[in-house]
Every structure is written in structure tokens, then in C-alpha cells.
mmCIF file of C-alpha atoms and ligand atoms in Angstrom:
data_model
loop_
_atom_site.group_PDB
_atom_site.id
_atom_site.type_symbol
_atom_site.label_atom_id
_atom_site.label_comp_id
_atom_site.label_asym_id
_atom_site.label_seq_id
_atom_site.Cartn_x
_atom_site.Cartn_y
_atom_site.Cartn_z
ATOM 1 C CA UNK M 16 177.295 72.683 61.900
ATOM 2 C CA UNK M 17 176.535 71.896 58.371
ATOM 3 C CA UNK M 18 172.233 72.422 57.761
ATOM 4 C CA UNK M 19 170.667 69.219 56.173
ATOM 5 C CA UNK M 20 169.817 69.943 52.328
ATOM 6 C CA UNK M 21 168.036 70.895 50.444
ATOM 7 C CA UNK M 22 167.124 74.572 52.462
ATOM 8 C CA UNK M 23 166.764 77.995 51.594
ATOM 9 C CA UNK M 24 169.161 80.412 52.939
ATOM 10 C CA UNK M 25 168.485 83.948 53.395
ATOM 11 C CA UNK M 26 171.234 86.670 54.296
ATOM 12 C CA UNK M 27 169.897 89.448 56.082
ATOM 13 C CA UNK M 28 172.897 91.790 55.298
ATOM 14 C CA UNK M 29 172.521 91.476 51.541
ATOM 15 C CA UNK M 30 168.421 92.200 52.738
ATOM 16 C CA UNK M 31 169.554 95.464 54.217
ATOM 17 C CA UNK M 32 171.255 96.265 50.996
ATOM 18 C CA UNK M 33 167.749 96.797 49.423
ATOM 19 C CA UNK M 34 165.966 97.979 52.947
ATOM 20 C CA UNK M 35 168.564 101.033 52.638
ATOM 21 C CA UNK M 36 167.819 101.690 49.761
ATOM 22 C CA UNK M 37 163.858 101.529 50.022
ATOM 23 C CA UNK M 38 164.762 103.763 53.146
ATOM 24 C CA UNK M 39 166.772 106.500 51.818
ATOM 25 C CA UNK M 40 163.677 106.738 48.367
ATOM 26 C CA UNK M 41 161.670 107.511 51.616
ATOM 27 C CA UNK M 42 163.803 110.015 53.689
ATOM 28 C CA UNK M 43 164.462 111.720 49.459
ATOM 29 C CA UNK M 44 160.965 111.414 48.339
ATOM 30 C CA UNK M 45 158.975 110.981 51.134
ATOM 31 C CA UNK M 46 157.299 107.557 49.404
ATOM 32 C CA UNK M 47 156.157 105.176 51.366
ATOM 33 C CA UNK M 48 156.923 101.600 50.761
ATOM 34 C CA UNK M 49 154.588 98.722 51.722
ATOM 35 C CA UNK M 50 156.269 95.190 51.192
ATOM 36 C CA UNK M 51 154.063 92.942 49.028
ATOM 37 C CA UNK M 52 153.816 89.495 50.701
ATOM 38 C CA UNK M 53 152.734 87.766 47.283
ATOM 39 C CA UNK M 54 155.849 88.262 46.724
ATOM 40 C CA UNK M 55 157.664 87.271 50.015
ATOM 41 C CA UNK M 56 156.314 86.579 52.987
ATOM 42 C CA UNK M 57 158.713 84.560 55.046
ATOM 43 C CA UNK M 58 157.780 86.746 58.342
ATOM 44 C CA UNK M 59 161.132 85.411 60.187
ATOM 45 C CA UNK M 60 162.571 88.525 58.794
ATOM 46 C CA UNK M 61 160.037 90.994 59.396
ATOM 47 C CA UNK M 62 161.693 92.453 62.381
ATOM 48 C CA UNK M 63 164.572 93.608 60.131
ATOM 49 C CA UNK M 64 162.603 94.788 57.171
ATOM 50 C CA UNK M 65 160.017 96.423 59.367
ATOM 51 C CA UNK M 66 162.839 98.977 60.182
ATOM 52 C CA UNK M 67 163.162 100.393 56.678
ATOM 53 C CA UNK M 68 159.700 99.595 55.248
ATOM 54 C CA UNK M 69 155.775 101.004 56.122
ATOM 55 C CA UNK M 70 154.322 98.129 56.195
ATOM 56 C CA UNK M 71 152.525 95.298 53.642
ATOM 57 C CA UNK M 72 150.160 95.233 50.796
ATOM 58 C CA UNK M 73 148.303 91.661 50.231
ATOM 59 C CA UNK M 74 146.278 90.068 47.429
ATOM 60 C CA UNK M 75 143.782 88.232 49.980
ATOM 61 C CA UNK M 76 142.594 87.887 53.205
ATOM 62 C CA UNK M 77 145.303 85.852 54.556
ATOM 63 C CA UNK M 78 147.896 87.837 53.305
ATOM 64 C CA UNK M 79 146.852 90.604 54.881
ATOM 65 C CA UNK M 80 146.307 88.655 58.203
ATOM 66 C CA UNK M 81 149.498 87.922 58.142
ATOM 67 C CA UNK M 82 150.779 91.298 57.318
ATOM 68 C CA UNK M 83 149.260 92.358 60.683
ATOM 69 C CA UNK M 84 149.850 89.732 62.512
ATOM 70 C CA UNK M 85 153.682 89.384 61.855
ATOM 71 C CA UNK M 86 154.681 92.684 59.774
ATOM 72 C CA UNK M 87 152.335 95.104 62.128
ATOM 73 C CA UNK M 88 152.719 99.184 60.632
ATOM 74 C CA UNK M 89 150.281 99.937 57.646
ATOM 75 C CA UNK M 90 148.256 97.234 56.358
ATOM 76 C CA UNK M 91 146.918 97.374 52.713
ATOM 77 C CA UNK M 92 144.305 94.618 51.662
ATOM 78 C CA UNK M 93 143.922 94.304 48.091
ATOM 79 C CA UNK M 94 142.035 91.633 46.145
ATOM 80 C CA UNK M 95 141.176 91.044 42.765
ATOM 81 C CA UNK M 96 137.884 90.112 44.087
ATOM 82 C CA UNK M 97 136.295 89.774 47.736
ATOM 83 C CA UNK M 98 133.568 88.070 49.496
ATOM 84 C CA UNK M 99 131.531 89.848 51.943
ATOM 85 C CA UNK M 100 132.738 87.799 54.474
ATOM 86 C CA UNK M 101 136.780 88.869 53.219
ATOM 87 C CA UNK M 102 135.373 92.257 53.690
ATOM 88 C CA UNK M 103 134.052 92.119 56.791
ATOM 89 C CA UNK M 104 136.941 89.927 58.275
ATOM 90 C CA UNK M 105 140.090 92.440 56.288
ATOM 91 C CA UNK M 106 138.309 95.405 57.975
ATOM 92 C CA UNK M 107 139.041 94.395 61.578
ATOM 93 C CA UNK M 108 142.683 94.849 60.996
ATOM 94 C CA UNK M 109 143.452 96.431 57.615
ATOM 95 C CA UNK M 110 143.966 100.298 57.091
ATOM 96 C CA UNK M 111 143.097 100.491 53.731
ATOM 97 C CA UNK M 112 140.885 98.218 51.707
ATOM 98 C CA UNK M 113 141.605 98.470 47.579
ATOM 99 C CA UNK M 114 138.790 97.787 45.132
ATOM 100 C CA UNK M 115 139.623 96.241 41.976
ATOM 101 C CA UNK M 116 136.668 96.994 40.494
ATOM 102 C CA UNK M 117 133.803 99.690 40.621
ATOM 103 C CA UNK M 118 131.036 97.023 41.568
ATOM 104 C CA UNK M 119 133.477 95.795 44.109
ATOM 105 C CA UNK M 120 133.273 99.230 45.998
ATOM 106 C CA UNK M 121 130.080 99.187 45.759
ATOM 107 C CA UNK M 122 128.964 96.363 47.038
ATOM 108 C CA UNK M 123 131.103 96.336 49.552
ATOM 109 C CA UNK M 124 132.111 99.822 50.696
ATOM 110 C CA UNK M 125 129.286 99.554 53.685
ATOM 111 C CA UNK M 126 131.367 96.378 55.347
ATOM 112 C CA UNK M 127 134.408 98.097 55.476
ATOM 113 C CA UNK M 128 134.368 99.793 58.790
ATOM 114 C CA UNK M 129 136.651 102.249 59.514
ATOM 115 C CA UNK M 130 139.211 101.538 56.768
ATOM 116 C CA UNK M 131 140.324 103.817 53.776
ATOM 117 C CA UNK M 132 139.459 103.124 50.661
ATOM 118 C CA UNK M 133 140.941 102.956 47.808
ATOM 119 C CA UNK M 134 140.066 101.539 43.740
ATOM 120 C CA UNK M 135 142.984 99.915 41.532
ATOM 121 C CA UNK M 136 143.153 101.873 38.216
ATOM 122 C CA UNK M 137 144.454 100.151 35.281
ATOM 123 C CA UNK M 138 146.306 102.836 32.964
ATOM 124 C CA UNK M 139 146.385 100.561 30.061
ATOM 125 C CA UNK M 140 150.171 101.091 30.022
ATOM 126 C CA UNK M 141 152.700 98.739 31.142
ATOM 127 C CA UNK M 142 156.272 97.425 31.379
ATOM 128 C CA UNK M 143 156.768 93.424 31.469
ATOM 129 C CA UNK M 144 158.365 91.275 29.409
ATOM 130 C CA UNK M 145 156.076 88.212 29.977
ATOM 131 C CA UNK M 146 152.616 88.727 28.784
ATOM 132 C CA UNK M 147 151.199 86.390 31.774
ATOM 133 C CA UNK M 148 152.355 88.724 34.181
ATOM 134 C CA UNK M 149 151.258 91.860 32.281
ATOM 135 C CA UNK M 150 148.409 93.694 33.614
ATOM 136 C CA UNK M 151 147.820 95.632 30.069
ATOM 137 C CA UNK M 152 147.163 92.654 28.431
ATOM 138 C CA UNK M 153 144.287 91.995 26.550
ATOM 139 C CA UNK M 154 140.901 91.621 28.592
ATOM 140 C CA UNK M 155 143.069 92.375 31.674
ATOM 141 C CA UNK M 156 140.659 92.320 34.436
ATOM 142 C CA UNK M 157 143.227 94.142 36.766
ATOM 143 C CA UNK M 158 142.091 97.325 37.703
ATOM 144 C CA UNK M 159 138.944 100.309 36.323
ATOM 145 C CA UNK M 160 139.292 100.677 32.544
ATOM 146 C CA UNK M 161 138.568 104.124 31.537
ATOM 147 C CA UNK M 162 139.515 107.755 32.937
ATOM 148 C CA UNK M 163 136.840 108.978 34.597
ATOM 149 C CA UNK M 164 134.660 107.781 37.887
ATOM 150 C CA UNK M 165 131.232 108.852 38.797
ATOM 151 C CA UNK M 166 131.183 111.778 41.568
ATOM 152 C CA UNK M 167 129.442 109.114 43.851
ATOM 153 C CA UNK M 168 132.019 106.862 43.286
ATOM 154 C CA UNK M 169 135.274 109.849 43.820
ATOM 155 C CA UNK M 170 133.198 110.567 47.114
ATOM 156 C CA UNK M 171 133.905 107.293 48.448
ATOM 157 C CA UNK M 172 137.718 106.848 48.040
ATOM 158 C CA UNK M 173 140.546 108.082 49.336
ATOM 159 C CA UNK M 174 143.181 106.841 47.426
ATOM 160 C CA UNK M 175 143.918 104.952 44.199
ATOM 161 C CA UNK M 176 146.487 102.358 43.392
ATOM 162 C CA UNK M 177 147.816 102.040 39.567
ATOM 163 C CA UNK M 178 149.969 98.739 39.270
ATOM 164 C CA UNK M 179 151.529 98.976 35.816
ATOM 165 C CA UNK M 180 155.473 97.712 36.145
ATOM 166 C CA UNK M 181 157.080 94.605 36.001
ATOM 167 C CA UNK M 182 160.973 94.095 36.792
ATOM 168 C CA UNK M 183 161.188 97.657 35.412
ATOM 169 C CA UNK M 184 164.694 98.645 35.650
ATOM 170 C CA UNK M 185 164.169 101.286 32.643
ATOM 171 C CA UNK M 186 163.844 105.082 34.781
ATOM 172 C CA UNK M 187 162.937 106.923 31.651
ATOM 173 C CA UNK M 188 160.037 104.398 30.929
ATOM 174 C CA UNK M 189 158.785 105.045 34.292
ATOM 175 C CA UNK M 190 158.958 108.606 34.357
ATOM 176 C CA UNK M 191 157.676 108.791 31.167
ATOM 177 C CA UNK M 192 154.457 106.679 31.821
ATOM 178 C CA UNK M 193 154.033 108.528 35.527
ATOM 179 C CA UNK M 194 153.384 111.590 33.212
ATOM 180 C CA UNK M 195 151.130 109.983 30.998
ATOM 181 C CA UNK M 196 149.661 109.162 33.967
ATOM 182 C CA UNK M 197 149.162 112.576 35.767
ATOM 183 C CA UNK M 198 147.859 114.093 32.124
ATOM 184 C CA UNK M 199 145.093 110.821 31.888
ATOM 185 C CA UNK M 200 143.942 110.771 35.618
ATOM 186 C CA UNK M 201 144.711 115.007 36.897
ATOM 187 C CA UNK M 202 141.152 115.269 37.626
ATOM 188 C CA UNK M 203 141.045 111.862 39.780
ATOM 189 C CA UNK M 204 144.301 112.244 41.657
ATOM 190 C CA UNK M 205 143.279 116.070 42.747
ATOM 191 C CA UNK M 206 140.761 114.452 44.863
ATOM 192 C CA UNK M 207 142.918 112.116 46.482
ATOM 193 C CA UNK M 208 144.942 111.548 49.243
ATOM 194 C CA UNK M 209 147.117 109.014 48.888
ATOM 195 C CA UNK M 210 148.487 106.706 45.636
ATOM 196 C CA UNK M 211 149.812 103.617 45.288
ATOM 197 C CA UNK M 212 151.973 103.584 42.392
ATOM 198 C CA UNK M 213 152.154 99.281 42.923
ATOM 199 C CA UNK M 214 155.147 96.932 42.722
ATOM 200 C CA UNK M 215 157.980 95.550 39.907
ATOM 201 C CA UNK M 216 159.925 99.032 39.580
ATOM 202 C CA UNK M 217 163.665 97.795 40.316
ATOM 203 C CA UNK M 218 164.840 100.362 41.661
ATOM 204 C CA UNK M 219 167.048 98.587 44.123
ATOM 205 C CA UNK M 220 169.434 96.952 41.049
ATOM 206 C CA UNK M 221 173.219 98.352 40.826
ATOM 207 C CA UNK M 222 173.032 101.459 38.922
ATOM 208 C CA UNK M 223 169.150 102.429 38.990
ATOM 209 C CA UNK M 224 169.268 106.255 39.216
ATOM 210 C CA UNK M 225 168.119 106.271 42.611
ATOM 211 C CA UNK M 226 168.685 110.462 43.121
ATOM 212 C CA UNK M 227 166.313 111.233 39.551
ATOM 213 C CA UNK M 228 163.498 108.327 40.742
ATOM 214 C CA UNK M 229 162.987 110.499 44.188
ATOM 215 C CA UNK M 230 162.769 113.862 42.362
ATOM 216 C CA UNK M 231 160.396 112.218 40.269
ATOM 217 C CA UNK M 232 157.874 110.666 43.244
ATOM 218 C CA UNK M 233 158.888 113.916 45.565
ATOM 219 C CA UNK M 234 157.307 115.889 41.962
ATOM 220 C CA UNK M 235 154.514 113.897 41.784
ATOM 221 C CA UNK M 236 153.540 113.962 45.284
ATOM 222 C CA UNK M 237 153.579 117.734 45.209
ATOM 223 C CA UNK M 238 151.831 117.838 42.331
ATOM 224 C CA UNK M 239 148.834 116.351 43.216
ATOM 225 C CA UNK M 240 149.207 116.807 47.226
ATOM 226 C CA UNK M 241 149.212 113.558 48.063
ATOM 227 C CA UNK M 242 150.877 110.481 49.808
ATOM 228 C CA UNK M 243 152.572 108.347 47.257
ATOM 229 C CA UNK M 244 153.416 104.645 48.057
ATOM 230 C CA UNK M 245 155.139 101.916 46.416
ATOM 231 C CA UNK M 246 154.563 98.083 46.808
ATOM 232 C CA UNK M 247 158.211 96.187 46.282
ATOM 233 C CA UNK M 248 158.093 92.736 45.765
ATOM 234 C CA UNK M 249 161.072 91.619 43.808
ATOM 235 C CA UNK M 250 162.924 94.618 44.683
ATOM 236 C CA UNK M 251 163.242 94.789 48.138
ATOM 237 C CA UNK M 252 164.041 91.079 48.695
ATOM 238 C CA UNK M 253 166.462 90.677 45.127
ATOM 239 C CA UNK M 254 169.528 89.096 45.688
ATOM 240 C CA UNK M 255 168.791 88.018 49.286
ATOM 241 C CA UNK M 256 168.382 84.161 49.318
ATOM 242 C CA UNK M 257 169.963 81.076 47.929
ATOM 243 C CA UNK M 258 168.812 77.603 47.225
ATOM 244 C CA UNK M 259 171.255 75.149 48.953
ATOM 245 C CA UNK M 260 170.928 71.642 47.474
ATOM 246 C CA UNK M 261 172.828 68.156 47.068
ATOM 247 C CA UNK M 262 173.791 66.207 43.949
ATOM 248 C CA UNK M 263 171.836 62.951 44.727
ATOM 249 C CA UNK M 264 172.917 60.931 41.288
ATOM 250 C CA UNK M 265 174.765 61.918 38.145
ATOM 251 C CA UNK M 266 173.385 60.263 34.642
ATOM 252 C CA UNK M 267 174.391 60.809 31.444
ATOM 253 C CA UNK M 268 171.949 60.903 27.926
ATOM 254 C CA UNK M 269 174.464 62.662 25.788
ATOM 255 C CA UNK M 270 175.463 64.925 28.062
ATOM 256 C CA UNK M 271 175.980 65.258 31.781
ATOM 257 C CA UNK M 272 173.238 65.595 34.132
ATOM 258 C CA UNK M 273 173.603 65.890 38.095
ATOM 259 C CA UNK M 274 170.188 65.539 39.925
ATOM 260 C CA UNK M 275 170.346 67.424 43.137
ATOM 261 C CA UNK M 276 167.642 67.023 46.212
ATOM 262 C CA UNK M 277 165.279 69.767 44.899
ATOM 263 C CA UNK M 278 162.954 70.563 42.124
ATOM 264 C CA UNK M 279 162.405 73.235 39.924
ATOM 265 C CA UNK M 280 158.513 72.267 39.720
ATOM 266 C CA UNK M 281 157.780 72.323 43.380
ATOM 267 C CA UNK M 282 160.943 74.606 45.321
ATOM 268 C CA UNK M 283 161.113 77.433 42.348
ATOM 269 C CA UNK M 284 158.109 77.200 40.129
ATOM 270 C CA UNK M 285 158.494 80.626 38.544
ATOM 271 C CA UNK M 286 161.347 79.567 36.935
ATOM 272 C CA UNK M 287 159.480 76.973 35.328
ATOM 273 C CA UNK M 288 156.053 79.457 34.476
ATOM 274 C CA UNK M 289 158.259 81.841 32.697
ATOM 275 C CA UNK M 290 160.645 79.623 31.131
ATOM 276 C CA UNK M 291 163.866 81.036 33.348
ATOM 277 C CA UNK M 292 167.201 79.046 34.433
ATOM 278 C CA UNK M 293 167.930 79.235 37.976
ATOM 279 C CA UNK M 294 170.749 81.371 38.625
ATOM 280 C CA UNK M 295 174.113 79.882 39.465
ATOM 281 C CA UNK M 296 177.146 82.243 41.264
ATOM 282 C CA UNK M 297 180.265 82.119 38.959
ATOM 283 C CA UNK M 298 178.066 79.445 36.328
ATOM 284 C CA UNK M 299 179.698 79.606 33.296
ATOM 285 C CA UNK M 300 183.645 79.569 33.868
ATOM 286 C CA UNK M 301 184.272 76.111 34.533
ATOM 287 C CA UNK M 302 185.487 73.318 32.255
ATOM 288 C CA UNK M 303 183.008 70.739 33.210
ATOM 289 C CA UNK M 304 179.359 71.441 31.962
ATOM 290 C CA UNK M 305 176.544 69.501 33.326
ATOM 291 C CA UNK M 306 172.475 70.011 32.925
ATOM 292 C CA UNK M 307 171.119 70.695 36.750
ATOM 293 C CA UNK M 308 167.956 68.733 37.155
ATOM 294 C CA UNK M 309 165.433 68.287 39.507
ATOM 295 C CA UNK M 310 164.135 65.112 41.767
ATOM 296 C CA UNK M 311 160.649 65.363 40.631
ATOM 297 C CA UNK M 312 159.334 62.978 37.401
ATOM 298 C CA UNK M 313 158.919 65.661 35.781
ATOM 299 C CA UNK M 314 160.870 65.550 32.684
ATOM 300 C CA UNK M 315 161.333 68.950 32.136
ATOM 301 C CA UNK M 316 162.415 69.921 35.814
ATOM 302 C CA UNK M 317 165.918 71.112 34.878
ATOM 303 C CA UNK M 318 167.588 74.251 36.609
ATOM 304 C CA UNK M 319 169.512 74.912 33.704
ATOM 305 C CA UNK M 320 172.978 73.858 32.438
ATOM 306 C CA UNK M 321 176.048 75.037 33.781
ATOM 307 C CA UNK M 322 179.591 75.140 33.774
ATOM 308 C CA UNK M 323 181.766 73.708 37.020
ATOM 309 C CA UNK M 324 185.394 74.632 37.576
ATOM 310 C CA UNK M 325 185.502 70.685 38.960
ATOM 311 C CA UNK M 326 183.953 67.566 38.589
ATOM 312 C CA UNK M 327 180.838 67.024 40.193
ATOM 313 C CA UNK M 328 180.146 64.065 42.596
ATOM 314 C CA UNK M 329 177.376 62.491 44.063
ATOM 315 C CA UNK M 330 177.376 64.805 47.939
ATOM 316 C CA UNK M 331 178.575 67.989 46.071
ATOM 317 C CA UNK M 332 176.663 70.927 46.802
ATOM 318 C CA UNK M 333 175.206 73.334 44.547
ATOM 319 C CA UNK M 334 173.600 76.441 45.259
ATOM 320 C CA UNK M 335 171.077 78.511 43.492
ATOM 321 C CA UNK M 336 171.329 82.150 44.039
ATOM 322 C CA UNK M 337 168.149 84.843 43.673
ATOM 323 C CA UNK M 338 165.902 82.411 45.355
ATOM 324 C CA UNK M 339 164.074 84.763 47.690
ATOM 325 C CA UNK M 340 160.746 86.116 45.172
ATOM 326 C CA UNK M 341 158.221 84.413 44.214
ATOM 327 C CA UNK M 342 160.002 80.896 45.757
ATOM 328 C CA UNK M 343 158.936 79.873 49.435
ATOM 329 C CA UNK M 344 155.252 81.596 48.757
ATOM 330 C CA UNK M 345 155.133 79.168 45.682
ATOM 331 C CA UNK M 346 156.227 75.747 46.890
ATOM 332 C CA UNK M 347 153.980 72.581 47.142
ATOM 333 C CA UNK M 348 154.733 69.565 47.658
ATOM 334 C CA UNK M 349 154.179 67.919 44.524
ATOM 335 C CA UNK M 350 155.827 64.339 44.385
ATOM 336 C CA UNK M 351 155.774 64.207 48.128
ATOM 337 C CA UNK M 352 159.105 65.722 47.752
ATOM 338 C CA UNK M 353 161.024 66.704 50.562
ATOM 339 C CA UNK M 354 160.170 70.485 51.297
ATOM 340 C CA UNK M 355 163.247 72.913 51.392
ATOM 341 C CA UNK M 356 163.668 74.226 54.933
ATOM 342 C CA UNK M 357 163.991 77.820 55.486
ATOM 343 C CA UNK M 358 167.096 79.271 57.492
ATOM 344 C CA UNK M 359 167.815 82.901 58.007
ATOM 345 C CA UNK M 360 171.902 83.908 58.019
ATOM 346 C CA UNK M 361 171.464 86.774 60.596
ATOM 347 C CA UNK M 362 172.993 90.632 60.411
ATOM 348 C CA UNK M 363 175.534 89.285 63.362
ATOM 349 C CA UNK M 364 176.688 85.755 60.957
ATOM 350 C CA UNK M 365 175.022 83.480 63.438
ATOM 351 C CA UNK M 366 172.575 80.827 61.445
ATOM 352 C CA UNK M 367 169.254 80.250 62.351
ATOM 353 C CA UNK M 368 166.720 77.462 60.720
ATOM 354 C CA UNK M 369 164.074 78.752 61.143
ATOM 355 C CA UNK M 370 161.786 76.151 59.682
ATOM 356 C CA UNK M 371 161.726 72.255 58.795
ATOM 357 C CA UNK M 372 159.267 70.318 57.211
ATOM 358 C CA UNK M 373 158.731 66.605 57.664
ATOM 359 C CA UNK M 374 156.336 64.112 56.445
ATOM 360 C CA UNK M 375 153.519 65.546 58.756
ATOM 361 C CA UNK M 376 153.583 68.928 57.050
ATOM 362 C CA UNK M 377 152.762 66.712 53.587
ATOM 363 C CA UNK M 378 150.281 64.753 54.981
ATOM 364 C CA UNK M 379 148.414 67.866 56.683
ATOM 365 C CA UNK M 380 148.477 69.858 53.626
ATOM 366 C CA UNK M 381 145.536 67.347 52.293
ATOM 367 C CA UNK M 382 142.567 65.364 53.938
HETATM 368 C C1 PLP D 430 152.773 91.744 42.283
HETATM 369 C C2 PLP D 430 152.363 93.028 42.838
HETATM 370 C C3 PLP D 430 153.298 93.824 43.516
HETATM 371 C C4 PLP D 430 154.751 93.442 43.690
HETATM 372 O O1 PLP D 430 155.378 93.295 42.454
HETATM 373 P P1 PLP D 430 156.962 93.096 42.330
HETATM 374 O O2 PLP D 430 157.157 92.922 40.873
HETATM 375 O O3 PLP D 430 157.331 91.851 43.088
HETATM 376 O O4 PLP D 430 157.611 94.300 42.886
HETATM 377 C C5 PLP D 430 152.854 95.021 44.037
HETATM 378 N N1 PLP D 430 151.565 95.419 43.900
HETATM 379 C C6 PLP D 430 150.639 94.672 43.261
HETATM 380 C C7 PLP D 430 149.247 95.161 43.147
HETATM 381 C C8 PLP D 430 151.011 93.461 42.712
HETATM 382 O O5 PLP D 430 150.098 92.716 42.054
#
């Protein structure tokens, strides 16, 4: 039975390619990993990944809601800045509450019954190639600037998280800014029983040296006697989903230019932030090249341009592959378009859809 387009597709066996992974950096290292929902939270597949992975780290109250509601295990709650009320409300369920700031934890440390604590560092080192996403940058509020912390504010934390990487597939850079790390912040991480060492390192990509990045956390760990975790996004979900859409018209200004039934602006909008092309399976090859564009009026919604090994037609289908990050937790429904549903391609090949949206869900999302 062929699923209505446009829809997002998700393969749980190329999922499990990354959860074994994550799994076997904990059995090696003994690092923890705690999926971060900013980056994926589609919880229809939480009973798969919640084999392999710890449990969640969030970037607000919701997030971590849902982290506990759907993704149960350990349940971080970070926020670049709380209310009391967050507070309050994240402590009933979360194990550990992060600080981003020093007035932060102190404000709020009282509220937080029960929970761990923990204060986001910022090292002042980074890897990213996009300066929006970098949390080095300058005047980054992300994270305590500055090596040392008051006794009274050591005595109240447990833990500290350092989020520094972004899409870092480079080991050496890693290892080599973990040590800068351990020489800058020895007298911190002594105290401490647990680190987050945060999300982008992509460790799950073909050839990352999987054996040398274990020795590395396992040295770490030992070093300073303490719990290390790691917060994949991107990495634990890469390569995962697809984008399944329909050529709705085909228009020519020069060149060819097939619309399809989705939109870069509302279905894959960090394409569009960082200035990406959507990735295409075998694009490149063909003889017929054609611009991809999206149904919005935007005039810059355009996947990218691609080469087809035949003609397109109005009905063909095109698919977008890499669509799982940063995609479904993104989507709005600008233009009123219509909203990709979400179906899961199960470990035994069997298709669920687990997810439409309809008029309703547009009109609900305002007042
Ligand atoms: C974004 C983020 C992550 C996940 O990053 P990926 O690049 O998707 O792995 C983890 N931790 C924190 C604090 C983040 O802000």
C-alpha cells in the first residue's frame, strides 16, 4: 500500500546501525549516552533506541517531559535559562538539573528537590563549521566563562557538562581539546562525579576510529573518577530517515525546475539556516538535471539541483535522504502547507504511519 506524500520515513535498521555503535562506546568505555531530543524527538522509536541508549538530555521543560514520559531511563534537564516555575516543575521528574549559568544555580538550586546538579562550562574551544551554531563564538552566552568556581558554588554540584563539538568527525581534534580540557578544569573535575562531555562528536560516521575514541573517554573517566556521558544528536539518528515527496508541476526559467509537495522552509528548515542542499541518493549520475524546489512562495525554497538518470514527470517521486536531525522537531506550518506525516519502517520491514496531520492540526497550532 503506497503512503500518501509528502511523509517522512524512518528505517529502524539503519537506526540500529548507530544504536550499536553508541552501545558498544558504552560496553568499551563505559560512557553513557543520553539522546538529545532537540535534536530528535520523534518518541515512536524510543522503544528501540531505549535499548542501546541511557536515556535523554533536553533544552526545556517540555523536552524533558517528554524524555520521561516517552524515553523513561535517565533524564537530564538543561536550559539556557529557567523560570522558577521550570524548576520546580523539571524537578518532579528529572535526575539531573544543568545550570547554564552561576546565577542560575543560585537562584534556583533550593527548587530543585532531589535532583543532581550540574553547571554547563564553556571551554572557549570548539569545533563547528557554522558560526551560528558555535558555542565559542563571540559573547557566547552558553555555558561559565572562566576556570575556576567559588568553593560554595563546587559544594553544590555534582557534575558538569562542557558542550564544545559540532558534526566533529576529526578524533585528533577531540582528543586533543579533551586534554586541554583536563589541564584547564583538573581542579573542578576532581570534585566531580559525573561529566557530560555534550553532543555533535560523529562518532557513528563510516570510519570514525571508534576503538581510540573509547580509550580516550575510558582514560578520562579514570582520570578524574568519574561518570562520563555523551549527548548524540546528529549522531545517533544520521542516516536514518528520508523525505518522501511528489513532483506536483515542472516549470522551466532557463533551466528545469520540478516542484514537489514539500518545502524546504517549513519540512527541513536547517537546510535553509545553514545554507545546505538536501541530500539526494545516487544525485548526480543522471543525464537530466533539474533544480528541486519547494511548494511554499518562498522564492528561495529550493532543495538543491540534481541530476536524474530519467525524465521527471508530474507523479514522480523523489526522496530526500538524511532527513531525521534537526527536521520533524523543526517543522511549522508556514503557508498552511500540508505537514509531512511521519511513518516508521520497522526492524521486521512492516510499515507503520505513525502520524498524519490534517487541517485541524493547522488550525490548532494558533488561536
Ligand atoms: C545540540 C546539543 C546536543 C546535540 O548535538 P548534536 O550535534 O546533534 O549531537 C547535545 N548537547 C547539548 C548541550 C546541545 O546543545
Amino acid at each position: 500500500m503506497a503512503i500518501e506524500t509528502p511523509y517522512y520515513l524512518i528505517d529502524e535498521r539503519r537506526l540500529l546501525r548507530n544504536l550499536r555503535i553508541i552501545k558498544r562506546v558504552r560496553d568499551c568505555s563505559g560512557a553513557k549516552s543520553v539522546l538529545a531530543l532537540k535534536c530528535f524527538s520523534t518518541w515512536s522509536v524510543f522503544d528501540l533506541m531505549k535499548e542501546y541508549m541511557d536515556g535523554t538530555t533536553s533544552s526545556s521543560l517540555f523536552e524533558a517531559r517528554l524524555g520521561h514520559e516517552k524515553f523513561g531511563k535517565e533524564v537530564h534537564a538543561y536550559a539556557v535559562a529557567y523560570s522558577k516555575e521550570d524548576v520546580k516543575s523539571v524537578s518532579g521528574f528529572a535526575d539531573k538539573i544543568i545550570f547554564n549559568s552561576v546565577s542560575q544555580l543560585e537562584m534556583f538550586s533550593a527548587y530543585a528537590r532531589g535532583c543532581k546538579l550540574g553547571l554547563r562550562l564553556n571551554p572557549q574551544i570548539s569545533y563547528s563549521h557554522f558560526d551560528l551554531a558555535d558555542p565559542a563564538r563571540k559573547f557566547s552566552r552558553l555555558g561559565v566563562i572562566g576556570r575556576r568556581l567559588p568553593l560554595k558554588v563546587l559544594s553544590l554540584l555534582s557534575g558538569v557538562m562542557f558542550h564544545f563539538n559540532c558534526e566533529n568527525d576529526d578524533f585528533e581534534n577531540f582528543s586533543k581539546n579533551l586534554d586541554g580540557i583536563a589541564r584547564s578544569y583538573g581542579d573542578v573535575l576532581k570534585r566531580m562525579e559525573w561529566v557530560s562531555l555534550g553532543g555533535g562528536l560523529y562518532f557513528t560516521k563510516e570510519g570514525y576510529p571508534v576503538d581510540k575514541f573509547c580509550e580516550k573517554l575510558k582514560g578520562f573517566a579514570a582520570r578524574f573518577d568519574v561518570q562520563v556521558y555523551l549527548e548524540p544528536g546528529e549522531s545517533a539518528i544520521t542516516q536514518s530517515a528520508e523525505l518522501v515527496t511528489t513532483v506536483l508541476d515542472i516549470v522551466r526559467n532557463k533551466i528545469d525546475i520540478a516542484i514537489v509537495d514539500a518545502s524546504i522552509e517549513a519540512h527541513m528548515l536547517d537546510l535553509l539556516i545553514y545554507r545546505l542542499d538536501a541530500r539526494m541518493k545516487d544525485s548526480g549520475k543522471g543525464r537530466f538535471k533539474y533544480m528541486v524546489a519547494g511548494n511554499s512562495c518562498l522564492a528561495g525554497d529550493i532543495f538543491g539541483i540534481y541530476r536524474f538518470k530519467s525524465r521527471l514527470r508530474i507523479g514522480s517521486i523523489i526522496k530526500f535522504i538524511d532527513t531525521a536531525g534537526y527536521t520533524m522537531v523543526k517543522k511549522n506550518w508556514f503557508n498552511g502547507l500540508r505537514m509531512p506525516a511521519i511513518a516508521v519502517k520497522r526492524l521486521d520491514g512492516s510499515i507503520d504511519v505513525v502520524r498524519r496531520f490534517g487541517y485541524n492540526d493547522f488550525v490548532s497550532s494558533l488561536g
